[in-house]
């Protein structure tokens, strides 16, 4: 049987005493599901989908990221909010597709560090919460003791992704090398 639910994000930490929770969207397309009045679902211990209606949404922008703080109708206090931490949030409507290429399309992109091409993205590991680039190093860079390098897809290591030139500019890669 085909699942008619689509994951749009995860519930994060509780905020305040009145049941407000941080919601981490699965991606830019899923942010549209986080609107006042929308009906989302969580899975209980038995695997059943339990509906939650969004009463209010508060957003904050920190470090170029939008944070979503959501109040659901069935969460009345901090204890109930903490009990739902790390639960997936689902919708019964397929999320709209964005114009931006999927992260899996990064396979084949050149990886550049200090203005030099060091390798090519061979694979992408992880989930929407944390993705890791598997970079196949060029022969000149492979003398570091490994032929591949794992680079977390986070701002600390990935400065810029250029979809037109199919390149990824990386920084701080010396922190990832084994000693």
Short mmCIF file of C-alpha atoms in Angstrom, two decimals:
data_model
loop_
_atom_site.label_atom_id
_atom_site.label_comp_id
_atom_site.label_asym_id
_atom_site.label_seq_id
_atom_site.Cartn_x
_atom_site.Cartn_y
_atom_site.Cartn_z
CA UNK A 1 0.00 0.00 0.00
CA UNK A 2 1.38 3.40 -0.98
CA UNK A 3 1.93 5.88 1.85
CA UNK A 4 -0.15 9.00 1.29
CA UNK A 5 1.82 11.07 3.80
CA UNK A 6 4.89 13.16 3.02
CA UNK A 7 7.45 14.26 5.62
CA UNK A 8 7.72 18.05 5.79
CA UNK A 9 10.02 18.38 8.80
CA UNK A 10 10.83 17.41 12.35
CA UNK A 11 9.87 18.77 15.75
CA UNK A 12 12.83 20.26 17.60
CA UNK A 13 13.22 21.64 21.10
CA UNK A 14 10.41 23.11 23.17
CA UNK A 15 10.36 26.87 23.65
CA UNK A 16 8.63 28.51 26.56
CA UNK A 17 5.98 27.07 28.87
CA UNK A 18 2.92 27.16 26.58
CA UNK A 19 3.80 24.31 24.19
CA UNK A 20 5.66 26.19 21.47
CA UNK A 21 8.08 23.97 19.52
CA UNK A 22 10.86 24.63 17.05
CA UNK A 23 10.15 22.97 13.69
CA UNK A 24 12.96 22.07 11.30
CA UNK A 25 11.57 21.94 7.74
CA UNK A 26 12.85 19.20 5.43
CA UNK A 27 13.62 21.83 2.77
CA UNK A 28 12.49 25.10 1.20
CA UNK A 29 9.49 23.49 -0.52
CA UNK A 30 8.22 22.12 2.78
CA UNK A 31 8.24 25.54 4.50
CA UNK A 32 4.91 26.33 2.82
CA UNK A 33 3.25 23.59 4.92
CA UNK A 34 4.11 25.55 8.08
CA UNK A 35 1.25 28.03 7.90
CA UNK A 36 -1.42 28.93 10.42
CA UNK A 37 -4.46 26.64 10.16
CA UNK A 38 -2.67 23.87 8.24
CA UNK A 39 -3.20 20.30 9.36
CA UNK A 40 -0.05 18.22 9.90
CA UNK A 41 0.41 14.74 11.34
CA UNK A 42 2.82 12.98 13.69
CA UNK A 43 3.24 9.25 14.18
CA UNK A 44 2.46 7.79 17.58
CA UNK A 45 4.12 4.73 19.16
CA UNK A 46 1.82 2.37 17.22
CA UNK A 47 2.67 4.02 13.90
CA UNK A 48 -0.71 5.73 13.49
CA UNK A 49 -0.84 9.27 12.10
CA UNK A 50 -2.24 11.73 14.66
CA UNK A 51 -3.47 15.12 13.36
CA UNK A 52 -2.12 18.42 14.73
CA UNK A 53 -3.49 21.77 13.56
CA UNK A 54 -1.14 24.75 13.54
CA UNK A 55 -2.54 27.52 15.77
CA UNK A 56 0.28 29.99 15.17
CA UNK A 57 3.69 30.28 13.54
CA UNK A 58 6.48 32.62 14.62
CA UNK A 59 9.62 32.95 12.49
CA UNK A 60 13.07 34.29 13.34
CA UNK A 61 16.05 34.76 11.05
CA UNK A 62 19.41 33.81 12.55
CA UNK A 63 22.66 33.30 10.64
CA UNK A 64 20.86 33.48 7.27
CA UNK A 65 18.45 30.68 8.30
CA UNK A 66 14.77 31.01 9.03
CA UNK A 67 13.72 29.35 12.29
CA UNK A 68 10.10 28.28 12.71
CA UNK A 69 8.39 28.21 16.11
CA UNK A 70 4.98 26.58 15.94
CA UNK A 71 2.07 26.26 18.37
CA UNK A 72 -0.09 23.18 17.72
CA UNK A 73 -3.66 22.78 18.98
CA UNK A 74 -2.98 19.55 20.92
CA UNK A 75 0.19 20.73 22.68
CA UNK A 76 -0.73 22.78 25.74
CA UNK A 77 2.47 22.89 27.83
CA UNK A 78 6.23 22.40 27.80
CA UNK A 79 6.07 18.75 28.95
CA UNK A 80 3.82 17.78 26.03
CA UNK A 81 6.10 19.70 23.65
CA UNK A 82 9.23 17.95 24.97
CA UNK A 83 7.55 14.55 24.54
CA UNK A 84 7.23 15.23 20.78
CA UNK A 85 10.83 16.31 20.26
CA UNK A 86 12.46 14.66 17.21
CA UNK A 87 9.13 13.34 15.85
CA UNK A 88 8.60 13.66 12.11
CA UNK A 89 5.89 16.00 10.82
CA UNK A 90 3.84 14.83 7.86
CA UNK A 91 1.26 16.25 5.49
CA UNK A 92 -1.24 14.47 3.27
CA UNK A 93 -0.56 16.91 0.42
CA UNK A 94 2.46 16.52 -1.83
CA UNK A 95 4.84 19.47 -1.23
CA UNK A 96 5.35 21.86 -4.15
CA UNK A 97 8.58 21.36 -6.06
CA UNK A 98 11.13 24.18 -5.98
CA UNK A 99 13.12 25.47 -8.92
CA UNK A 100 16.42 24.78 -7.14
CA UNK A 101 18.12 21.52 -8.12
CA UNK A 102 17.99 18.69 -5.61
CA UNK A 103 21.07 18.13 -3.47
CA UNK A 104 21.49 14.70 -5.06
CA UNK A 105 22.23 16.55 -8.29
CA UNK A 106 25.50 17.70 -6.67
CA UNK A 107 27.05 14.39 -7.75
CA UNK A 108 29.66 15.22 -10.39
CA UNK A 109 30.24 18.79 -9.15
CA UNK A 110 33.86 19.95 -8.85
CA UNK A 111 35.10 20.68 -5.34
CA UNK A 112 37.35 23.73 -5.03
CA UNK A 113 39.46 24.76 -2.03
CA UNK A 114 41.95 27.65 -1.98
CA UNK A 115 41.10 28.30 -5.67
CA UNK A 116 42.31 24.80 -6.64
CA UNK A 117 40.16 21.90 -7.79
CA UNK A 118 40.72 19.11 -5.24
CA UNK A 119 38.17 16.57 -6.39
CA UNK A 120 34.71 15.65 -7.62
CA UNK A 121 31.56 14.82 -5.63
CA UNK A 122 31.10 11.06 -5.94
CA UNK A 123 28.10 10.57 -3.65
CA UNK A 124 25.90 12.24 -1.03
CA UNK A 125 25.27 10.59 2.36
CA UNK A 126 22.83 11.39 5.15
CA UNK A 127 19.32 12.73 5.49
CA UNK A 128 17.76 16.17 5.21
CA UNK A 129 19.06 17.01 8.70
CA UNK A 130 22.76 16.49 7.88
CA UNK A 131 24.17 15.68 4.48
CA UNK A 132 27.77 14.74 3.76
CA UNK A 133 29.57 15.08 0.43
CA UNK A 134 31.70 12.07 -0.54
CA UNK A 135 34.51 13.66 -2.57
CA UNK A 136 36.80 11.59 -4.75
CA UNK A 137 40.13 13.41 -4.53
CA UNK A 138 42.32 14.11 -7.56
CA UNK A 139 45.56 12.11 -7.77
CA UNK A 140 47.66 15.06 -6.53
CA UNK A 141 45.41 15.49 -3.47
CA UNK A 142 45.08 11.75 -2.74
CA UNK A 143 48.58 11.63 -1.26
CA UNK A 144 47.00 12.81 1.99
CA UNK A 145 46.48 9.11 2.90
CA UNK A 146 42.95 8.79 1.55
CA UNK A 147 41.37 8.78 -1.90
CA UNK A 148 38.08 10.18 -0.61
CA UNK A 149 37.17 12.99 1.72
CA UNK A 150 33.88 13.34 3.61
CA UNK A 151 32.73 16.97 3.81
CA UNK A 152 29.64 17.89 5.88
CA UNK A 153 27.26 20.03 3.82
CA UNK A 154 27.24 22.91 6.34
CA UNK A 155 28.33 26.56 6.22
CA UNK A 156 31.51 25.82 8.21
CA UNK A 157 32.93 23.78 5.31
CA UNK A 158 30.85 24.72 2.24
CA UNK A 159 31.16 28.39 1.37
CA UNK A 160 29.19 28.37 -1.89
CA UNK A 161 27.44 26.04 -4.33
CA UNK A 162 27.43 27.34 -7.91
CA UNK A 163 24.88 25.38 -9.97
CA UNK A 164 25.85 27.16 -13.21
CA UNK A 165 29.52 26.13 -13.11
CA UNK A 166 28.71 22.91 -11.22
CA UNK A 167 31.26 23.65 -8.53
CA UNK A 168 31.33 23.71 -4.74
CA UNK A 169 33.70 26.10 -2.97
CA UNK A 170 34.89 24.65 0.34
CA UNK A 171 36.74 26.17 3.30
CA UNK A 172 38.37 24.87 6.50
CA UNK A 173 39.05 21.44 4.96
CA UNK A 174 42.26 21.12 6.98
CA UNK A 175 40.00 20.55 10.02
CA UNK A 176 38.67 17.37 8.39
CA UNK A 177 42.03 15.73 7.73
CA UNK A 178 43.15 12.85 9.93
CA UNK A 179 46.28 13.37 11.97
#
